[in-house]
Amino acid sequence: MNTERVRETDVRYRRSGAGDLAVVFVHGFLDDQYVWDSLVSRLTTPGIECLTHNADSPGKARGNQMCPLVQTETGSRPTSAFIPKQGENMSRNQAIIDACRRAFTGFEENDSSDLVALMSPDVVFHFPTSLPYGGTFHGREGFRAFYQDLFDHYYEYFNYDAHAVLDAGSHVVVPVRARAKAKNGRTMENEHCLLFTVTDGLITEARLYADTAKGRDVIEGLQVFPSAASAS
């Protein structure tokens, strides 16, 4: 078994064979060899190369850190080729990631204009129909109409602060904390998660997941209007 150095680092790994594609599992807490042997080993697939790497960490004195685990399909390209150089752009979705940060960070500072501009003209947006303003909305105007309906009929404000913006390649995931004040004076804090499907650099589908019971309770007593989804 050969030992190779990851380019531009002092990290070395052991490998057998060669590979084209890599999936990296990073587990900084794995200083228990039993956990490694009983849990992480199950992530391997017969016939697919498995690489292990001993990383310096506070657990090194116990001698059981094995991080990360890398699996590669057979091929001719070395695994190190998949580790970006310092400063290399790691995401084709960077514009959408940046727009999500502006749209969903800082509560009152939310600005979704760049995000809407990165939506496909045929984007489809889904919100649970268990709330009166839910439904399926079509196009950029439908996305705007959803929020306009909230402010016209139910809320004085409805803002977000993102916990993270996660790039999953074909999707961008944004878990957020929501704060809102309904037109009846009640306030709400809620946890939402937005899932954006990305195709050729544009958002083609969006879904908003929420604790709808909290939304139902905070608008209780307000007049109910037809959802803007019916007009989009």
Short mmCIF file of N, CA and C in Angstrom, two decimals, residues 34-158:
data_model
loop_
_atom_site.label_atom_id
_atom_site.label_comp_id
_atom_site.label_asym_id
_atom_site.label_seq_id
_atom_site.Cartn_x
_atom_site.Cartn_y
_atom_site.Cartn_z
N TYR A 34 -13.34 1.78 18.53
CA TYR A 34 -14.55 0.97 18.40
C TYR A 34 -15.56 1.68 17.50
N VAL A 35 -15.72 3.00 17.71
CA VAL A 35 -16.66 3.75 16.87
C VAL A 35 -16.22 3.67 15.42
N TRP A 36 -14.93 3.85 15.20
CA TRP A 36 -14.43 3.79 13.82
C TRP A 36 -14.72 2.43 13.20
N ASP A 37 -14.36 1.36 13.94
CA ASP A 37 -14.50 0.02 13.37
C ASP A 37 -15.95 -0.38 13.18
N SER A 38 -16.82 0.02 14.12
CA SER A 38 -18.20 -0.48 14.09
C SER A 38 -19.13 0.42 13.28
N LEU A 39 -18.81 1.72 13.16
CA LEU A 39 -19.72 2.64 12.50
C LEU A 39 -19.20 3.07 11.14
N VAL A 40 -18.03 3.69 11.12
CA VAL A 40 -17.55 4.29 9.88
C VAL A 40 -17.24 3.22 8.84
N SER A 41 -16.75 2.06 9.30
CA SER A 41 -16.42 1.01 8.34
C SER A 41 -17.64 0.57 7.53
N ARG A 42 -18.84 0.78 8.09
CA ARG A 42 -20.06 0.39 7.37
C ARG A 42 -20.36 1.32 6.20
N LEU A 43 -19.69 2.48 6.16
CA LEU A 43 -19.91 3.40 5.05
C LEU A 43 -19.19 2.95 3.79
N THR A 44 -18.27 2.01 3.90
CA THR A 44 -17.53 1.55 2.74
C THR A 44 -18.40 0.66 1.88
N THR A 45 -18.04 0.54 0.62
CA THR A 45 -18.77 -0.28 -0.34
C THR A 45 -17.82 -1.26 -0.99
N PRO A 46 -18.14 -2.55 -1.04
CA PRO A 46 -17.24 -3.52 -1.67
C PRO A 46 -16.89 -3.11 -3.09
N GLY A 47 -15.61 -3.22 -3.44
CA GLY A 47 -15.16 -2.89 -4.78
C GLY A 47 -14.81 -1.44 -4.97
N ILE A 48 -15.07 -0.60 -3.94
CA ILE A 48 -14.72 0.81 -4.02
C ILE A 48 -13.57 1.07 -3.07
N GLU A 49 -12.58 1.77 -3.57
CA GLU A 49 -11.36 2.01 -2.81
C GLU A 49 -11.64 2.80 -1.54
N CYS A 50 -10.97 2.46 -0.47
CA CYS A 50 -11.12 3.15 0.81
C CYS A 50 -9.77 3.68 1.25
N LEU A 51 -9.71 4.99 1.56
CA LEU A 51 -8.50 5.62 2.04
C LEU A 51 -8.71 6.07 3.48
N THR A 52 -7.68 5.96 4.30
CA THR A 52 -7.76 6.49 5.66
C THR A 52 -6.60 7.43 5.89
N HIS A 53 -6.79 8.35 6.80
CA HIS A 53 -5.77 9.37 7.05
C HIS A 53 -5.69 9.65 8.55
N ASN A 54 -4.51 9.58 9.13
CA ASN A 54 -4.30 9.87 10.54
C ASN A 54 -4.08 11.36 10.71
N ALA A 55 -5.00 12.03 11.40
CA ALA A 55 -4.92 13.49 11.54
C ALA A 55 -4.43 13.86 12.93
N ASP A 56 -3.60 14.90 13.00
CA ASP A 56 -3.21 15.43 14.30
C ASP A 56 -4.43 16.02 14.97
N SER A 57 -4.63 15.71 16.24
CA SER A 57 -5.79 16.22 16.97
C SER A 57 -5.53 16.05 18.45
N PRO A 58 -6.37 16.69 19.31
CA PRO A 58 -6.19 16.50 20.75
C PRO A 58 -6.27 15.03 21.16
N GLY A 59 -6.95 14.18 20.35
CA GLY A 59 -7.06 12.77 20.70
C GLY A 59 -5.88 11.94 20.28
N LYS A 60 -4.84 12.56 19.70
CA LYS A 60 -3.74 11.78 19.17
C LYS A 60 -3.05 10.96 20.25
N ALA A 61 -3.03 11.46 21.47
CA ALA A 61 -2.38 10.72 22.56
C ALA A 61 -3.02 9.35 22.75
N ARG A 62 -4.31 9.24 22.39
CA ARG A 62 -4.99 7.96 22.52
C ARG A 62 -4.77 7.10 21.28
N GLY A 63 -4.24 7.70 20.23
CA GLY A 63 -3.83 6.95 19.06
C GLY A 63 -4.96 6.38 18.22
N ASN A 64 -6.17 6.95 18.32
CA ASN A 64 -7.30 6.34 17.63
C ASN A 64 -7.98 7.24 16.63
N GLN A 65 -7.39 8.39 16.28
CA GLN A 65 -8.06 9.26 15.34
C GLN A 65 -7.81 8.80 13.92
N MET A 66 -8.89 8.65 13.16
CA MET A 66 -8.81 8.21 11.77
C MET A 66 -9.74 9.11 10.98
N CYS A 67 -9.23 10.15 10.36
CA CYS A 67 -10.10 11.17 9.80
C CYS A 67 -9.36 11.88 8.68
N PRO A 68 -9.93 12.01 7.50
CA PRO A 68 -11.24 11.52 7.10
C PRO A 68 -11.17 10.17 6.42
N LEU A 69 -12.34 9.60 6.13
CA LEU A 69 -12.45 8.40 5.31
C LEU A 69 -12.80 8.85 3.91
N VAL A 70 -12.09 8.36 2.92
CA VAL A 70 -12.34 8.75 1.54
C VAL A 70 -12.61 7.51 0.72
N GLN A 71 -13.64 7.54 -0.10
CA GLN A 71 -13.89 6.44 -1.01
C GLN A 71 -13.81 6.97 -2.43
N THR A 72 -13.18 6.20 -3.32
CA THR A 72 -13.09 6.63 -4.71
C THR A 72 -13.47 5.51 -5.64
N GLU A 73 -14.12 5.85 -6.73
CA GLU A 73 -14.38 4.86 -7.75
C GLU A 73 -13.10 4.62 -8.54
N THR A 74 -13.01 3.44 -9.13
CA THR A 74 -11.80 3.14 -9.88
C THR A 74 -11.64 4.07 -11.06
N GLY A 75 -10.40 4.47 -11.32
CA GLY A 75 -10.09 5.39 -12.41
C GLY A 75 -8.63 5.76 -12.34
N SER A 76 -8.23 6.73 -13.17
CA SER A 76 -6.81 7.02 -13.28
C SER A 76 -6.39 8.29 -12.56
N ARG A 77 -7.36 9.12 -12.12
CA ARG A 77 -7.02 10.40 -11.53
C ARG A 77 -6.74 10.26 -10.06
N PRO A 78 -5.65 10.86 -9.51
CA PRO A 78 -5.38 10.74 -8.08
C PRO A 78 -6.40 11.49 -7.25
N THR A 79 -6.68 10.96 -6.06
CA THR A 79 -7.66 11.58 -5.17
C THR A 79 -7.27 13.00 -4.83
N SER A 80 -5.96 13.29 -4.69
CA SER A 80 -5.52 14.62 -4.31
C SER A 80 -5.96 15.68 -5.30
N ALA A 81 -6.28 15.28 -6.53
CA ALA A 81 -6.71 16.25 -7.53
C ALA A 81 -8.06 16.85 -7.18
N PHE A 82 -8.81 16.21 -6.26
CA PHE A 82 -10.14 16.70 -5.91
C PHE A 82 -10.10 17.63 -4.70
N ILE A 83 -8.93 17.90 -4.15
CA ILE A 83 -8.80 18.83 -3.03
C ILE A 83 -8.46 20.20 -3.61
N PRO A 84 -9.34 21.21 -3.50
CA PRO A 84 -9.10 22.49 -4.15
C PRO A 84 -7.85 23.17 -3.61
N LYS A 85 -7.17 23.89 -4.48
CA LYS A 85 -6.05 24.71 -4.04
C LYS A 85 -6.58 25.87 -3.20
N GLN A 86 -5.73 26.42 -2.38
CA GLN A 86 -6.14 27.55 -1.55
C GLN A 86 -6.60 28.68 -2.45
N GLY A 87 -7.77 29.24 -2.15
CA GLY A 87 -8.32 30.34 -2.94
C GLY A 87 -9.13 29.88 -4.13
N GLU A 88 -9.14 28.59 -4.45
CA GLU A 88 -9.89 28.08 -5.58
C GLU A 88 -11.37 28.07 -5.23
N ASN A 89 -12.22 28.49 -6.17
CA ASN A 89 -13.66 28.53 -5.93
C ASN A 89 -14.18 27.11 -5.73
N MET A 90 -14.81 26.84 -4.60
CA MET A 90 -15.24 25.50 -4.27
C MET A 90 -16.68 25.23 -4.69
N SER A 91 -17.40 26.24 -5.21
CA SER A 91 -18.81 26.03 -5.47
C SER A 91 -19.24 26.71 -6.76
N ARG A 92 -19.99 25.96 -7.56
CA ARG A 92 -20.61 26.56 -8.74
C ARG A 92 -21.85 27.35 -8.35
N ASN A 93 -22.29 27.19 -7.11
CA ASN A 93 -23.49 27.88 -6.63
C ASN A 93 -23.18 29.12 -5.83
N GLN A 94 -21.97 29.66 -5.97
CA GLN A 94 -21.54 30.75 -5.08
C GLN A 94 -22.47 31.96 -5.15
N ALA A 95 -22.93 32.31 -6.34
CA ALA A 95 -23.82 33.47 -6.46
C ALA A 95 -25.11 33.25 -5.68
N ILE A 96 -25.66 32.02 -5.74
CA ILE A 96 -26.89 31.72 -5.02
C ILE A 96 -26.62 31.69 -3.52
N ILE A 97 -25.49 31.14 -3.11
CA ILE A 97 -25.13 31.11 -1.69
C ILE A 97 -25.03 32.54 -1.15
N ASP A 98 -24.34 33.41 -1.88
CA ASP A 98 -24.20 34.80 -1.43
C ASP A 98 -25.56 35.49 -1.38
N ALA A 99 -26.41 35.22 -2.37
CA ALA A 99 -27.74 35.83 -2.39
C ALA A 99 -28.60 35.33 -1.23
N CYS A 100 -28.45 34.04 -0.87
CA CYS A 100 -29.19 33.50 0.28
C CYS A 100 -28.74 34.17 1.57
N ARG A 101 -27.46 34.41 1.70
CA ARG A 101 -26.97 35.10 2.91
C ARG A 101 -27.58 36.49 3.02
N ARG A 102 -27.67 37.19 1.90
CA ARG A 102 -28.26 38.53 1.95
C ARG A 102 -29.77 38.46 2.22
N ALA A 103 -30.40 37.43 1.68
CA ALA A 103 -31.86 37.33 1.82
C ALA A 103 -32.29 36.88 3.20
N PHE A 104 -31.46 36.07 3.88
CA PHE A 104 -31.92 35.42 5.10
C PHE A 104 -31.03 35.67 6.32
N THR A 105 -30.22 36.70 6.28
CA THR A 105 -29.34 37.00 7.42
C THR A 105 -29.69 38.37 8.00
N GLY A 106 -29.70 38.47 9.32
CA GLY A 106 -29.80 39.77 9.97
C GLY A 106 -31.19 40.28 10.21
N PHE A 107 -32.21 39.41 10.11
CA PHE A 107 -33.59 39.80 10.38
C PHE A 107 -34.00 41.04 9.56
N GLU A 108 -34.01 42.24 10.18
CA GLU A 108 -34.48 43.44 9.49
C GLU A 108 -33.63 43.79 8.27
N GLU A 109 -32.44 43.21 8.17
CA GLU A 109 -31.56 43.52 7.04
C GLU A 109 -31.80 42.59 5.85
N ASN A 110 -32.78 41.70 5.94
CA ASN A 110 -33.06 40.77 4.83
C ASN A 110 -33.30 41.53 3.53
N ASP A 111 -32.66 41.08 2.47
CA ASP A 111 -32.84 41.68 1.13
C ASP A 111 -32.83 40.54 0.12
N SER A 112 -33.99 40.20 -0.41
CA SER A 112 -34.12 39.04 -1.30
C SER A 112 -34.02 39.39 -2.78
N SER A 113 -33.69 40.64 -3.11
CA SER A 113 -33.71 41.05 -4.51
C SER A 113 -32.75 40.24 -5.37
N ASP A 114 -31.52 40.00 -4.87
CA ASP A 114 -30.56 39.22 -5.65
C ASP A 114 -31.00 37.76 -5.77
N LEU A 115 -31.63 37.24 -4.73
CA LEU A 115 -32.09 35.86 -4.77
C LEU A 115 -33.18 35.68 -5.82
N VAL A 116 -34.12 36.60 -5.87
CA VAL A 116 -35.20 36.53 -6.86
C VAL A 116 -34.63 36.62 -8.27
N ALA A 117 -33.61 37.45 -8.45
CA ALA A 117 -33.00 37.59 -9.78
C ALA A 117 -32.33 36.30 -10.24
N LEU A 118 -31.95 35.43 -9.29
CA LEU A 118 -31.30 34.16 -9.63
C LEU A 118 -32.30 33.01 -9.74
N MET A 119 -33.59 33.32 -9.71
CA MET A 119 -34.62 32.31 -9.91
C MET A 119 -34.95 32.20 -11.39
N SER A 120 -35.20 30.98 -11.82
CA SER A 120 -35.68 30.76 -13.18
C SER A 120 -37.03 31.46 -13.36
N PRO A 121 -37.31 31.97 -14.56
CA PRO A 121 -38.65 32.56 -14.79
C PRO A 121 -39.78 31.58 -14.50
N ASP A 122 -39.47 30.27 -14.58
CA ASP A 122 -40.49 29.24 -14.34
C ASP A 122 -40.36 28.59 -12.96
N VAL A 123 -39.68 29.25 -12.03
CA VAL A 123 -39.48 28.68 -10.71
C VAL A 123 -40.82 28.32 -10.07
N VAL A 124 -40.81 27.25 -9.28
CA VAL A 124 -42.01 26.82 -8.55
C VAL A 124 -41.67 26.85 -7.07
N PHE A 125 -42.51 27.51 -6.28
CA PHE A 125 -42.29 27.66 -4.84
C PHE A 125 -43.44 27.01 -4.09
N HIS A 126 -43.09 26.17 -3.10
CA HIS A 126 -44.10 25.43 -2.34
C HIS A 126 -44.07 25.85 -0.87
N PHE A 127 -45.26 26.07 -0.31
CA PHE A 127 -45.40 26.32 1.12
C PHE A 127 -46.60 25.51 1.61
N PRO A 128 -46.53 24.93 2.82
CA PRO A 128 -47.62 24.05 3.28
C PRO A 128 -48.99 24.71 3.22
N THR A 129 -49.96 23.94 2.75
CA THR A 129 -51.32 24.46 2.62
C THR A 129 -52.10 24.41 3.93
N SER A 130 -51.46 23.96 5.02
CA SER A 130 -52.13 23.96 6.31
C SER A 130 -52.27 25.37 6.87
N LEU A 131 -51.60 26.34 6.25
CA LEU A 131 -51.80 27.74 6.59
C LEU A 131 -52.52 28.44 5.45
N PRO A 132 -53.34 29.45 5.74
CA PRO A 132 -54.20 30.03 4.69
C PRO A 132 -53.42 30.69 3.55
N TYR A 133 -52.18 31.06 3.80
CA TYR A 133 -51.39 31.70 2.74
C TYR A 133 -50.48 30.72 2.01
N GLY A 134 -50.68 29.40 2.24
CA GLY A 134 -49.85 28.40 1.61
C GLY A 134 -50.32 28.03 0.21
N GLY A 135 -49.55 27.12 -0.40
CA GLY A 135 -49.89 26.65 -1.74
C GLY A 135 -48.66 26.54 -2.62
N THR A 136 -48.89 26.42 -3.90
CA THR A 136 -47.82 26.35 -4.89
C THR A 136 -47.85 27.61 -5.73
N PHE A 137 -46.70 28.27 -5.81
CA PHE A 137 -46.59 29.57 -6.47
C PHE A 137 -45.66 29.42 -7.69
N HIS A 138 -46.01 30.10 -8.77
CA HIS A 138 -45.29 29.93 -10.02
C HIS A 138 -44.60 31.24 -10.43
N GLY A 139 -43.35 31.10 -10.83
CA GLY A 139 -42.60 32.24 -11.34
C GLY A 139 -42.09 33.16 -10.23
N ARG A 140 -41.23 34.08 -10.64
CA ARG A 140 -40.69 35.04 -9.68
C ARG A 140 -41.80 35.87 -9.04
N GLU A 141 -42.79 36.22 -9.84
CA GLU A 141 -43.89 37.02 -9.31
C GLU A 141 -44.69 36.24 -8.28
N GLY A 142 -44.79 34.93 -8.48
CA GLY A 142 -45.48 34.11 -7.49
C GLY A 142 -44.74 34.09 -6.17
N PHE A 143 -43.40 34.01 -6.24
CA PHE A 143 -42.59 34.04 -5.01
C PHE A 143 -42.78 35.36 -4.27
N ARG A 144 -42.76 36.46 -5.02
CA ARG A 144 -42.98 37.78 -4.40
C ARG A 144 -44.40 37.87 -3.84
N ALA A 145 -45.36 37.30 -4.56
CA ALA A 145 -46.76 37.39 -4.14
C ALA A 145 -47.00 36.69 -2.81
N PHE A 146 -46.27 35.59 -2.58
CA PHE A 146 -46.41 34.88 -1.30
C PHE A 146 -46.09 35.82 -0.14
N TYR A 147 -44.95 36.49 -0.22
CA TYR A 147 -44.55 37.38 0.88
C TYR A 147 -45.42 38.63 0.93
N GLN A 148 -45.86 39.12 -0.22
CA GLN A 148 -46.74 40.28 -0.21
C GLN A 148 -48.05 39.96 0.49
N ASP A 149 -48.55 38.74 0.29
CA ASP A 149 -49.78 38.30 0.96
C ASP A 149 -49.58 38.29 2.48
N LEU A 150 -48.41 37.82 2.93
CA LEU A 150 -48.11 37.80 4.36
C LEU A 150 -48.21 39.20 4.95
N PHE A 151 -47.58 40.16 4.27
CA PHE A 151 -47.53 41.52 4.82
C PHE A 151 -48.85 42.27 4.64
N ASP A 152 -49.57 41.99 3.59
CA ASP A 152 -50.84 42.67 3.36
C ASP A 152 -51.91 42.24 4.36
N HIS A 153 -51.90 40.94 4.74
CA HIS A 153 -53.04 40.40 5.48
C HIS A 153 -52.73 39.84 6.87
N TYR A 154 -51.48 39.45 7.14
CA TYR A 154 -51.25 38.69 8.37
C TYR A 154 -50.14 39.22 9.28
N TYR A 155 -49.11 39.81 8.74
CA TYR A 155 -47.94 40.13 9.56
C TYR A 155 -47.49 41.58 9.39
N GLU A 156 -47.07 42.15 10.52
CA GLU A 156 -46.41 43.46 10.49
C GLU A 156 -44.97 43.31 9.98
N TYR A 157 -44.33 42.26 10.41
CA TYR A 157 -43.00 41.93 9.88
C TYR A 157 -42.81 40.43 9.95
N PHE A 158 -41.93 39.93 9.12
CA PHE A 158 -41.60 38.51 9.08
C PHE A 158 -40.17 38.41 8.55
#
